[in-house]
Amino acid sequence: MPELLVQIGGKTLPLRSCHWVLFGPNDCAYSSEYGDGASSAEQAHANFTPRKRDRDQQTRQGYRIELLSKDQWREQAGPCFYGTCTHRPRTVKAAS
């Protein structure tokens, strides 16, 4: 099977080395999968959100799917998954 290539930021990269990411209207990343998990943003969105009605609602609310290089993922999505982003308020645990 031939390797699928994509262009991101002027660079040609193997799709398998990239990541599809579901970003919310607050620019926080909520879901991510390797690039070869889908061949289009629509397919990636269906992987993240199986019901079409829910996908349509997310789109209306400003959610979007982006294909990111590894470096872009580390910068833009990584902090959201590691709990260090500034997009969502952090919850404070009560002292015992």
PDB file of C-alpha atoms in Angstrom:
ATOM      1  CA  MET A   1       0.000   0.000   0.000  1.00  0.00           C
ATOM      2  CA  PRO A   2       1.475   3.394  -0.950  1.00  0.00           C
ATOM      3  CA  GLU A   3       2.183   5.876   1.808  1.00  0.00           C
ATOM      4  CA  LEU A   4      -0.253   8.802   1.926  1.00  0.00           C
ATOM      5  CA  LEU A   5       1.424  12.202   2.091  1.00  0.00           C
ATOM      6  CA  VAL A   6      -0.032  15.532   3.214  1.00  0.00           C
ATOM      7  CA  GLN A   7       1.197  19.106   3.176  1.00  0.00           C
ATOM      8  CA  ILE A   8       1.056  21.033   6.436  1.00  0.00           C
ATOM      9  CA  GLY A   9       2.755  24.381   6.885  1.00  0.00           C
ATOM     10  CA  GLY A  10       4.669  24.022   3.620  1.00  0.00           C
ATOM     11  CA  LYS A  11       6.080  20.614   4.609  1.00  0.00           C
ATOM     12  CA  THR A  12       5.217  17.277   3.039  1.00  0.00           C
ATOM     13  CA  LEU A  13       4.650  14.680   5.757  1.00  0.00           C
ATOM     14  CA  PRO A  14       3.402  11.096   5.934  1.00  0.00           C
ATOM     15  CA  LEU A  15      -0.247  11.111   7.042  1.00  0.00           C
ATOM     16  CA  ARG A  16       0.556   8.430   9.641  1.00  0.00           C
ATOM     17  CA  SER A  17       2.911  10.853  11.446  1.00  0.00           C
ATOM     18  CA  CYS A  18       0.202  13.519  11.822  1.00  0.00           C
ATOM     19  CA  HIS A  19      -2.803  13.814  14.142  1.00  0.00           C
ATOM     20  CA  TRP A  20      -6.464  14.657  13.566  1.00  0.00           C
ATOM     21  CA  VAL A  21      -7.720  16.824  16.423  1.00  0.00           C
ATOM     22  CA  LEU A  22     -11.214  17.913  17.458  1.00  0.00           C
ATOM     23  CA  PHE A  23     -11.024  21.492  18.765  1.00  0.00           C
ATOM     24  CA  GLY A  24     -13.889  23.140  20.616  1.00  0.00           C
ATOM     25  CA  PRO A  25     -15.087  26.717  20.158  1.00  0.00           C
ATOM     26  CA  ASN A  26     -12.770  27.677  23.042  1.00  0.00           C
ATOM     27  CA  ASP A  27      -9.763  26.356  21.022  1.00  0.00           C
ATOM     28  CA  CYS A  28      -9.278  23.486  23.484  1.00  0.00           C
ATOM     29  CA  ALA A  29      -8.511  20.051  22.028  1.00  0.00           C
ATOM     30  CA  TYR A  30     -11.051  17.400  23.051  1.00  0.00           C
ATOM     31  CA  SER A  31     -10.137  14.371  20.893  1.00  0.00           C
ATOM     32  CA  SER A  32      -7.151  13.233  18.893  1.00  0.00           C
ATOM     33  CA  GLU A  33      -6.170  10.297  16.705  1.00  0.00           C
ATOM     34  CA  TYR A  34      -3.245   9.416  14.490  1.00  0.00           C
ATOM     35  CA  GLY A  35      -3.480  10.711  10.935  1.00  0.00           C
ATOM     36  CA  ASP A  36      -3.868   7.303   9.362  1.00  0.00           C
ATOM     37  CA  GLY A  37      -7.014   6.727  11.431  1.00  0.00           C
ATOM     38  CA  ALA A  38      -8.943   8.790   8.876  1.00  0.00           C
ATOM     39  CA  SER A  39      -8.385  10.064   5.356  1.00  0.00           C
ATOM     40  CA  SER A  40     -10.448  13.254   5.751  1.00  0.00           C
ATOM     41  CA  ALA A  41     -11.627  15.681   8.415  1.00  0.00           C
ATOM     42  CA  GLU A  42     -15.180  14.375   7.967  1.00  0.00           C
ATOM     43  CA  GLN A  43     -14.073  10.803   8.611  1.00  0.00           C
ATOM     44  CA  ALA A  44     -12.043  11.861  11.670  1.00  0.00           C
ATOM     45  CA  HIS A  45     -15.070  13.752  13.024  1.00  0.00           C
ATOM     46  CA  ALA A  46     -17.193  10.613  12.563  1.00  0.00           C
ATOM     47  CA  ASN A  47     -14.570   8.613  14.467  1.00  0.00           C
ATOM     48  CA  PHE A  48     -14.666  11.118  17.349  1.00  0.00           C
ATOM     49  CA  THR A  49     -18.442  11.633  17.319  1.00  0.00           C
ATOM     50  CA  PRO A  50     -20.286   8.657  15.796  1.00  0.00           C
ATOM     51  CA  ARG A  51     -23.802  10.135  15.625  1.00  0.00           C
ATOM     52  CA  LYS A  52     -24.323  12.538  12.696  1.00  0.00           C
ATOM     53  CA  ARG A  53     -26.813  14.588  14.706  1.00  0.00           C
ATOM     54  CA  ASP A  54     -24.143  15.187  17.359  1.00  0.00           C
ATOM     55  CA  ARG A  55     -21.519  16.064  14.726  1.00  0.00           C
ATOM     56  CA  ASP A  56     -23.887  18.573  13.122  1.00  0.00           C
ATOM     57  CA  GLN A  57     -24.551  20.136  16.519  1.00  0.00           C
ATOM     58  CA  GLN A  58     -20.820  20.361  17.256  1.00  0.00           C
ATOM     59  CA  THR A  59     -20.220  22.051  13.911  1.00  0.00           C
ATOM     60  CA  ARG A  60     -22.962  24.605  14.633  1.00  0.00           C
ATOM     61  CA  GLN A  61     -21.393  25.253  18.042  1.00  0.00           C
ATOM     62  CA  GLY A  62     -17.989  25.986  16.484  1.00  0.00           C
ATOM     63  CA  TYR A  63     -16.143  22.690  16.901  1.00  0.00           C
ATOM     64  CA  ARG A  64     -13.663  21.944  14.131  1.00  0.00           C
ATOM     65  CA  ILE A  65     -11.305  19.199  12.987  1.00  0.00           C
ATOM     66  CA  GLU A  66      -7.702  19.995  12.115  1.00  0.00           C
ATOM     67  CA  LEU A  67      -4.828  17.891  10.854  1.00  0.00           C
ATOM     68  CA  LEU A  68      -1.658  18.748  12.775  1.00  0.00           C
ATOM     69  CA  SER A  69       1.975  17.770  12.414  1.00  0.00           C
ATOM     70  CA  LYS A  70       3.644  16.217  15.479  1.00  0.00           C
ATOM     71  CA  ASP A  71       5.214  19.558  16.388  1.00  0.00           C
ATOM     72  CA  GLN A  72       1.899  21.396  16.009  1.00  0.00           C
ATOM     73  CA  TRP A  73       0.175  18.719  18.116  1.00  0.00           C
ATOM     74  CA  ARG A  74       2.728  19.137  20.912  1.00  0.00           C
ATOM     75  CA  GLU A  75       2.233  22.910  20.875  1.00  0.00           C
ATOM     76  CA  GLN A  76      -1.516  23.275  20.252  1.00  0.00           C
ATOM     77  CA  ALA A  77      -3.193  20.082  21.492  1.00  0.00           C
ATOM     78  CA  GLY A  78      -0.754  18.500  23.920  1.00  0.00           C
ATOM     79  CA  PRO A  79      -1.330  20.985  26.757  1.00  0.00           C
ATOM     80  CA  CYS A  80      -5.090  20.335  26.552  1.00  0.00           C
ATOM     81  CA  PHE A  81      -4.588  16.611  27.074  1.00  0.00           C
ATOM     82  CA  TYR A  82      -1.916  17.078  29.741  1.00  0.00           C
ATOM     83  CA  GLY A  83      -4.128  19.456  31.736  1.00  0.00           C
ATOM     84  CA  THR A  84      -1.831  22.452  31.346  1.00  0.00           C
ATOM     85  CA  CYS A  85      -3.791  24.531  28.818  1.00  0.00           C
ATOM     86  CA  THR A  86      -5.548  27.796  29.616  1.00  0.00           C
ATOM     87  CA  HIS A  87      -8.700  27.045  27.592  1.00  0.00           C
ATOM     88  CA  ARG A  88     -10.756  25.319  30.283  1.00  0.00           C
ATOM     89  CA  PRO A  89     -10.983  26.375  33.919  1.00  0.00           C
ATOM     90  CA  ARG A  90      -9.211  24.020  36.261  1.00  0.00           C
ATOM     91  CA  THR A  91     -11.088  22.486  39.109  1.00  0.00           C
ATOM     92  CA  VAL A  92      -9.629  22.896  42.560  1.00  0.00           C
ATOM     93  CA  LYS A  93      -9.673  19.821  44.761  1.00  0.00           C
ATOM     94  CA  ALA A  94     -10.944  20.373  48.276  1.00  0.00           C
ATOM     95  CA  ALA A  95      -8.482  19.702  51.056  1.00  0.00           C
ATOM     96  CA  SER A  96      -9.317  16.660  53.159  1.00  0.00           C
TER      97      SER A  96
END
